[in-house]
Coordinates of C-alpha atoms in Angstrom, one line a residue:
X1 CA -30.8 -64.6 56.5
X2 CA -28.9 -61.5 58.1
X3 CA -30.2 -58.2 58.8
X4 CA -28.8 -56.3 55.9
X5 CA -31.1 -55.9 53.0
X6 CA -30.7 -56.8 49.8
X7 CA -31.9 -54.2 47.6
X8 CA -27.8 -52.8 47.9
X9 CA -26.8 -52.9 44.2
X10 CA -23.0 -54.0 44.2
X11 CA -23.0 -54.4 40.2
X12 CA -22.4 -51.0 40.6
X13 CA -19.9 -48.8 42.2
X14 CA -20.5 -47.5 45.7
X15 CA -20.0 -43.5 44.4
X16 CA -21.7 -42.1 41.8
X17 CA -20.0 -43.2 37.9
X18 CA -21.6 -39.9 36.6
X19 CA -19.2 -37.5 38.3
X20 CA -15.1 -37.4 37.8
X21 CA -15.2 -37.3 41.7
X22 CA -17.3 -40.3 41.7
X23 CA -15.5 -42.2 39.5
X24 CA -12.0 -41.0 41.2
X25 CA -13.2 -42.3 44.4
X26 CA -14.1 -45.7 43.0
X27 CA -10.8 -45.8 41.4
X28 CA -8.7 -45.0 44.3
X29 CA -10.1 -48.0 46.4
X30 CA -9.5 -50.6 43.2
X31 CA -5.7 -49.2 42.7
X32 CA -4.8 -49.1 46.6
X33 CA -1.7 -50.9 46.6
X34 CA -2.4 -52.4 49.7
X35 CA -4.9 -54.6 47.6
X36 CA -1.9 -56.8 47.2
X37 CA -1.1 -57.3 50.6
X38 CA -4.5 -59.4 51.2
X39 CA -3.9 -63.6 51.2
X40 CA -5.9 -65.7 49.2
X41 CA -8.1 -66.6 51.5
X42 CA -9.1 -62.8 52.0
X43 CA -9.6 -62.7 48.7
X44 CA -12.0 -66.1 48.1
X45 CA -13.7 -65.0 51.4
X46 CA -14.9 -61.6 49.7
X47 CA -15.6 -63.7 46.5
X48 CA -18.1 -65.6 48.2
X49 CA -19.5 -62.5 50.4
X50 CA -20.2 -61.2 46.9
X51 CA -21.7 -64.0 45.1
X52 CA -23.8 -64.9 47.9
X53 CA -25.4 -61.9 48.1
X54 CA -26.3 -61.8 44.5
X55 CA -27.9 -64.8 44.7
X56 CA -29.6 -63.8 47.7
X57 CA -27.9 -65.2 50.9
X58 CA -26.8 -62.7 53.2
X59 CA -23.5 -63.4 55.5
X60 CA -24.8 -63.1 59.0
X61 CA -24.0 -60.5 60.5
X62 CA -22.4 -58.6 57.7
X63 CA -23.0 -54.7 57.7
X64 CA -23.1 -52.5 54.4
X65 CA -20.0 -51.3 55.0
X66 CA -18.2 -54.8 55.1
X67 CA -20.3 -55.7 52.0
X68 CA -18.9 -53.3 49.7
X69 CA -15.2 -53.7 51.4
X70 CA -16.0 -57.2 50.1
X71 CA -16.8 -55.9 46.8
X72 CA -13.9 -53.9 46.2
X73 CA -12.1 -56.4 47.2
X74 CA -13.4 -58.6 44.9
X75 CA -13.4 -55.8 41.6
X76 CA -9.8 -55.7 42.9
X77 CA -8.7 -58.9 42.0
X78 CA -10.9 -60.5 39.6
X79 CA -12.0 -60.0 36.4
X80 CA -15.5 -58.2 35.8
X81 CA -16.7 -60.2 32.6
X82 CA -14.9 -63.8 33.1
X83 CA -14.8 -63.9 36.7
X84 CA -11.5 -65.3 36.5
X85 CA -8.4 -64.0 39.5
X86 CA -6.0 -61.9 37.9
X87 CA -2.2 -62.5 37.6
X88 CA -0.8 -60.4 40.8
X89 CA 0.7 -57.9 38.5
X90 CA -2.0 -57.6 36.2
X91 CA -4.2 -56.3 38.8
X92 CA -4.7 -52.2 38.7
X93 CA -3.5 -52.6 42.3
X94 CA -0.1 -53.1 41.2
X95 CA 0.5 -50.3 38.8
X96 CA 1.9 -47.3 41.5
X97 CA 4.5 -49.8 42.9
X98 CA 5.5 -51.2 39.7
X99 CA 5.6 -48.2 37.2
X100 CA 7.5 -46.8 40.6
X101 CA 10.3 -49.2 40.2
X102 CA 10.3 -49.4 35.9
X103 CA 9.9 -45.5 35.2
X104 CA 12.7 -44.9 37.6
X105 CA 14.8 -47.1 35.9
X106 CA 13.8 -45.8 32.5
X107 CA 14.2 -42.3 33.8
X108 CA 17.8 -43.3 35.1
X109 CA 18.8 -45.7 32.4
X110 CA 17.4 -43.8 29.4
X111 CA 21.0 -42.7 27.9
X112 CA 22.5 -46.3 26.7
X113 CA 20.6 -47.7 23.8
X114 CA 21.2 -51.6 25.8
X115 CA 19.6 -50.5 28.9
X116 CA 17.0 -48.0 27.5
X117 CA 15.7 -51.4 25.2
X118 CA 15.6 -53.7 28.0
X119 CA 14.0 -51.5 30.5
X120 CA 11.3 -50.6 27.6
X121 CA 11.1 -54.0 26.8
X122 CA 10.6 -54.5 30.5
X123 CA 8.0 -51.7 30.6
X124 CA 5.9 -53.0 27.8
X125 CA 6.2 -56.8 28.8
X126 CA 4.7 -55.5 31.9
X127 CA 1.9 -53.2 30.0
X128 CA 1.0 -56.1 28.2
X129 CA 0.3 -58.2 30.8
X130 CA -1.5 -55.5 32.4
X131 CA -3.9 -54.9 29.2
X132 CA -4.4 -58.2 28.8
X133 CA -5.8 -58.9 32.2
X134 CA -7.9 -55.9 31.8
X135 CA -9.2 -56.7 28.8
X136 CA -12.9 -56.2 28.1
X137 CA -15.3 -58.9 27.6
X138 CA -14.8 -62.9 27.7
X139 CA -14.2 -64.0 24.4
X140 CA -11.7 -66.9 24.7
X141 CA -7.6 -66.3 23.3
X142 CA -5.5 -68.8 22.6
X143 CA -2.0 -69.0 23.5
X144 CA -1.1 -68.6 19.6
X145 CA -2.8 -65.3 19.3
X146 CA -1.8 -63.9 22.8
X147 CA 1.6 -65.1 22.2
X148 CA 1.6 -63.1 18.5
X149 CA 0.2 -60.1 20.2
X150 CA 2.7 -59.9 22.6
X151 CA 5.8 -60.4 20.6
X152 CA 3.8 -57.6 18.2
X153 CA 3.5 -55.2 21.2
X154 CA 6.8 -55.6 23.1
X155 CA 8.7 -55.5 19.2
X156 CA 6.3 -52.4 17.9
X157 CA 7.1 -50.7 21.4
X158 CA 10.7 -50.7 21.6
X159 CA 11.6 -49.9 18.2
X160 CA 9.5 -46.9 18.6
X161 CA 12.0 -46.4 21.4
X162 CA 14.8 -47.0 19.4
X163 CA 13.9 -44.7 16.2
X164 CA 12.7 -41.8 18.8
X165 CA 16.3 -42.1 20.6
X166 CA 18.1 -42.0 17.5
X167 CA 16.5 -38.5 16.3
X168 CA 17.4 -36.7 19.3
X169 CA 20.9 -37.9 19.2
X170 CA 21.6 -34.2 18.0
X171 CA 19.4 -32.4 20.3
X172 CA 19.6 -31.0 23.6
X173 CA 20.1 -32.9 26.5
X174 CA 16.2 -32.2 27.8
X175 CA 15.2 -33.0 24.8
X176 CA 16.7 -36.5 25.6
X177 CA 15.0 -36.8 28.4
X178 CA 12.0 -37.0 27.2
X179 CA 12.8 -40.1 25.2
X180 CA 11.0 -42.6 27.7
X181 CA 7.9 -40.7 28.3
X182 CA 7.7 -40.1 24.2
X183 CA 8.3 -44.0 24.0
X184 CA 5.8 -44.6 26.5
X185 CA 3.1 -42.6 25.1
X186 CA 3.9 -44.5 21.4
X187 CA 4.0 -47.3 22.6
X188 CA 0.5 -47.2 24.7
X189 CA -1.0 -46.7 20.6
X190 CA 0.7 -50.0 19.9
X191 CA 0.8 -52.1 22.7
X192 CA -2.8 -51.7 24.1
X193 CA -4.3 -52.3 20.7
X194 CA -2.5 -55.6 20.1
X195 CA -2.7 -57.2 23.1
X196 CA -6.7 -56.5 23.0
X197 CA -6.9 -57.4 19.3
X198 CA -9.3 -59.9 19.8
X199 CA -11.8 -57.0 20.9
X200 CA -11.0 -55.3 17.5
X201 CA -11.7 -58.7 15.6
X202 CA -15.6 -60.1 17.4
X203 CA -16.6 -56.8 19.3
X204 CA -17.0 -56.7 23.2
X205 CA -20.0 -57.2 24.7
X206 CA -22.9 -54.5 25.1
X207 CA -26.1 -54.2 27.3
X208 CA -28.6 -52.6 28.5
X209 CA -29.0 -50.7 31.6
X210 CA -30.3 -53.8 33.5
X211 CA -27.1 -55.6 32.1
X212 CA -28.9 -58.0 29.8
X213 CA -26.5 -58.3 26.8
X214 CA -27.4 -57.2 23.6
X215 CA -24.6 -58.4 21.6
X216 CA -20.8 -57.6 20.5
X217 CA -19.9 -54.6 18.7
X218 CA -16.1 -53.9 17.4
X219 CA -17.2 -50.0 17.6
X220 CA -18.0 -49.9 21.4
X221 CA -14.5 -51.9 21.6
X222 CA -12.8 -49.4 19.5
X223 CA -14.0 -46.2 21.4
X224 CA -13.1 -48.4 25.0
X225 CA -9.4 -49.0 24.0
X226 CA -9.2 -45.4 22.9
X227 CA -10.2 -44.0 26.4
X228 CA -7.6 -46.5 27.9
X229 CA -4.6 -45.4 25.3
X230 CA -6.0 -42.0 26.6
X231 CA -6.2 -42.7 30.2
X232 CA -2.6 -44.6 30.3
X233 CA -0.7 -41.8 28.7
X234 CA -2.5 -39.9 31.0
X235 CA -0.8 -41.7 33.9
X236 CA 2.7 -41.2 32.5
X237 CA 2.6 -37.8 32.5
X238 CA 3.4 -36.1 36.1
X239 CA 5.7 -39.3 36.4
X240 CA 7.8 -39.2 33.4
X241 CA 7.4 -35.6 31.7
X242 CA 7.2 -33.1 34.6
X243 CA 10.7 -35.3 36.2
X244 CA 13.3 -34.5 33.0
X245 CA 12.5 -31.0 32.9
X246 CA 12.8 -30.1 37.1
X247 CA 15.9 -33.0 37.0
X248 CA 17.4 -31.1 33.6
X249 CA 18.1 -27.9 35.4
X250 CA 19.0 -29.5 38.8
X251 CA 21.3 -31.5 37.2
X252 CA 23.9 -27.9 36.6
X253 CA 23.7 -26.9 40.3
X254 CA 24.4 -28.5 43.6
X255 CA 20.5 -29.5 44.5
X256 CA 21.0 -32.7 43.0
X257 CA 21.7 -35.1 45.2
X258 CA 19.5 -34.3 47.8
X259 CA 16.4 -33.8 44.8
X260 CA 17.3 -37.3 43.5
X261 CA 17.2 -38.8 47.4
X262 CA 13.8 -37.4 47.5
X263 CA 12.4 -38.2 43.8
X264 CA 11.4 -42.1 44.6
X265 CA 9.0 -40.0 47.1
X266 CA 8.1 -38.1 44.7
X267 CA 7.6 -40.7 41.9
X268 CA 5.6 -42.6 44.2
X269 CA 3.2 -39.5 45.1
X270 CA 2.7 -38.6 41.7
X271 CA 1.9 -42.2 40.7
X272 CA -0.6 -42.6 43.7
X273 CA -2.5 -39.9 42.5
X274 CA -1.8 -40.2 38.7
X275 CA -3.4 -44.0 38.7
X276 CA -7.0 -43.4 40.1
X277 CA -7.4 -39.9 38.7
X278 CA -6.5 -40.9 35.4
X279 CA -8.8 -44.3 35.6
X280 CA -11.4 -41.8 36.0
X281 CA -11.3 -40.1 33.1
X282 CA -14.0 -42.3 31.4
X283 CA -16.6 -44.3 33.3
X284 CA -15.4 -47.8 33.4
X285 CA -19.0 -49.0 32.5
X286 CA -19.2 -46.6 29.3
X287 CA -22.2 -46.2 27.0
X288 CA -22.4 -45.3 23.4
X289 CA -25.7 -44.4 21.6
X290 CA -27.0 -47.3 19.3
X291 CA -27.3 -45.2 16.3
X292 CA -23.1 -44.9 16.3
X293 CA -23.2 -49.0 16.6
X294 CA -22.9 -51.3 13.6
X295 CA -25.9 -51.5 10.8
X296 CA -26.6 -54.9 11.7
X297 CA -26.2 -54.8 15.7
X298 CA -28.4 -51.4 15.4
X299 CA -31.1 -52.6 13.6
X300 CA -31.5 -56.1 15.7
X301 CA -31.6 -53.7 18.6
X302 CA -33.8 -51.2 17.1
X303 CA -36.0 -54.4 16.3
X304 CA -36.0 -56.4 19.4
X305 CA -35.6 -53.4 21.7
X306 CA -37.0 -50.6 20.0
X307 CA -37.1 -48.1 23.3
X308 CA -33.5 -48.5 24.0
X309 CA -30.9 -45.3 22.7
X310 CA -28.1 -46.3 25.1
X311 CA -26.6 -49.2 25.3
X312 CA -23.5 -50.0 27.8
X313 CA -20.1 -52.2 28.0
X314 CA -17.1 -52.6 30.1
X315 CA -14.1 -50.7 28.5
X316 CA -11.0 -52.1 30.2
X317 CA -8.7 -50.5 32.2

């Protein structure tokens, strides 16, 4: 046994969830991007730093501030219900240098109908994977349904693309601009639903503050995939609305070229930020009083529990 105690609780966040600031701190260690720079051995190494000390068995010679390195380490690249390591791109971790890469190409490529469907297509391919392996809860998929989900999303996404670039086709050229943000923002209504369907269909699971579950409820997995439709348009914003209006009137005087050597910079900036801030809108562990749950949930609550209000669940990312 080590000399760190174990009363640390690492089921929780290091910063306080309460706060924005809190929560924006928490968020900017889980999206660093040099999360994905650590081998797989780092990786099972802080897995079993973790899981040791929940069961009780400190490392030796580990300090508090190695333990929750560990931990973030961990939340980084695993999955908080299942437990299972996420797909390297699916990890929160990769969304600043990915949507880096795909919104400057939609940005760039947004004129042509071919190239504006493939990089969409592109875009929500990647979305997809990304809300899958942030889904909440561990209900199982099979590869049927995730397979119909996906071909729903990517299809649903890109011909909202399509019918939004076709009624501006008359419009100013700003107004053009804003296609691929507009799509984006659609498509996050359409894409994150489907590809967490299965949430929509049993419920996701809900505790209590200890983190004994409860039960599912479809309600608590409706309001959690709103505050992520919420929080991923959110992100889109300073990288794909504020860009079309500053590019738009560079584009008629001779500051373009040196603006457009300098907007990956600026892409990447504004996603670096953009990411965590916008992760913290809503806590990840969310709540939602038991009297707004379903009849039959609340009432085998209300009867096995009767002192509990609040109940708790994991809403995705």
């Amino acid at each position: 046994m080590g000399d760190l105690p174990l009363n640390i609780n690492i089921q929780e966040p290091r910063w306080d969830q309460s706060t924005f600031l809190g929560r924006a701190r928490h968020f900017f260690t889980v999206t660093d991007p040099r999360n994905l720079l650590l081998s797989g051995k780092q990786l099972e190494a802080s897995r079993n730093i973790v899981q040791n000390y929940r069961a009780g068995v400190v490392t030796p010679g580990l300090t508090e501030d190695q333990l929750w390195r560990a931990k973030y380490v961990y939340d980084s690249a695993f999955h908080p219900d299942t437990g299972e390591k996420v797909v390297l791109i699916g990890r929160m971790s990769a969304q600043v240098p990915m949507n880096m890469t795909i919104t400057g190409c939609m940005l760039t490529f947004y004129r042509k109908t071919p190239t504006m469907v493939f990089w969409q297509w592109v875009n929500q391919s990647f979305n997809a994977i990304v809300n899958y392996s942030n889904r909440s809860g561990d209900a199982p998929i099979t590869v049927q349904q995730l397979g119909t989900a996906y071909v729903s999303a990517t299809t649903g996404a890109v011909a909202t693309a399509l019918g939004l670039k076709s009624l501006t086709k008359h419009l100013p050229p700003l107004v053009g601009r804003f296609v691929p943000f507009a799509a984006v923002a659609a498509a996050n209504c359409i894409n994150i639903p489907l590809m967490r369907q299965r949430e929509l269909q049993v419920g996701i699971p809900v505790t209590d503050e200890a983190g004994q579950r409860l039960g599912h409820s479809v309600t608590a997995a409706k309001q959690g995939i709103f505050q992520v439709v919420v929080s991923r348009i959110g992100m889109a914003i300073p990288a794909m609305a504020i860009p079309p209006v500053i590019m738009n009137t560079l584009e008629k005087k001779d500051f373009l070229k040196p603006v457009s050597q300098t907007f990956p910079v600026l892409l990447f900036s504004s996603l670096v930020f953009a990411t965590p801030l916008c992760c913290a809108l809503f806590p990840q562990r969310s709540s939602i009083h038991v009297t707004r749950l379903e009849p039959e949930l609340r009432a085998q609550i209300q009867a096995q529990n009767p002192s509990i209000d609040v109940v708790y669940y994991n809403k995705g990312l």
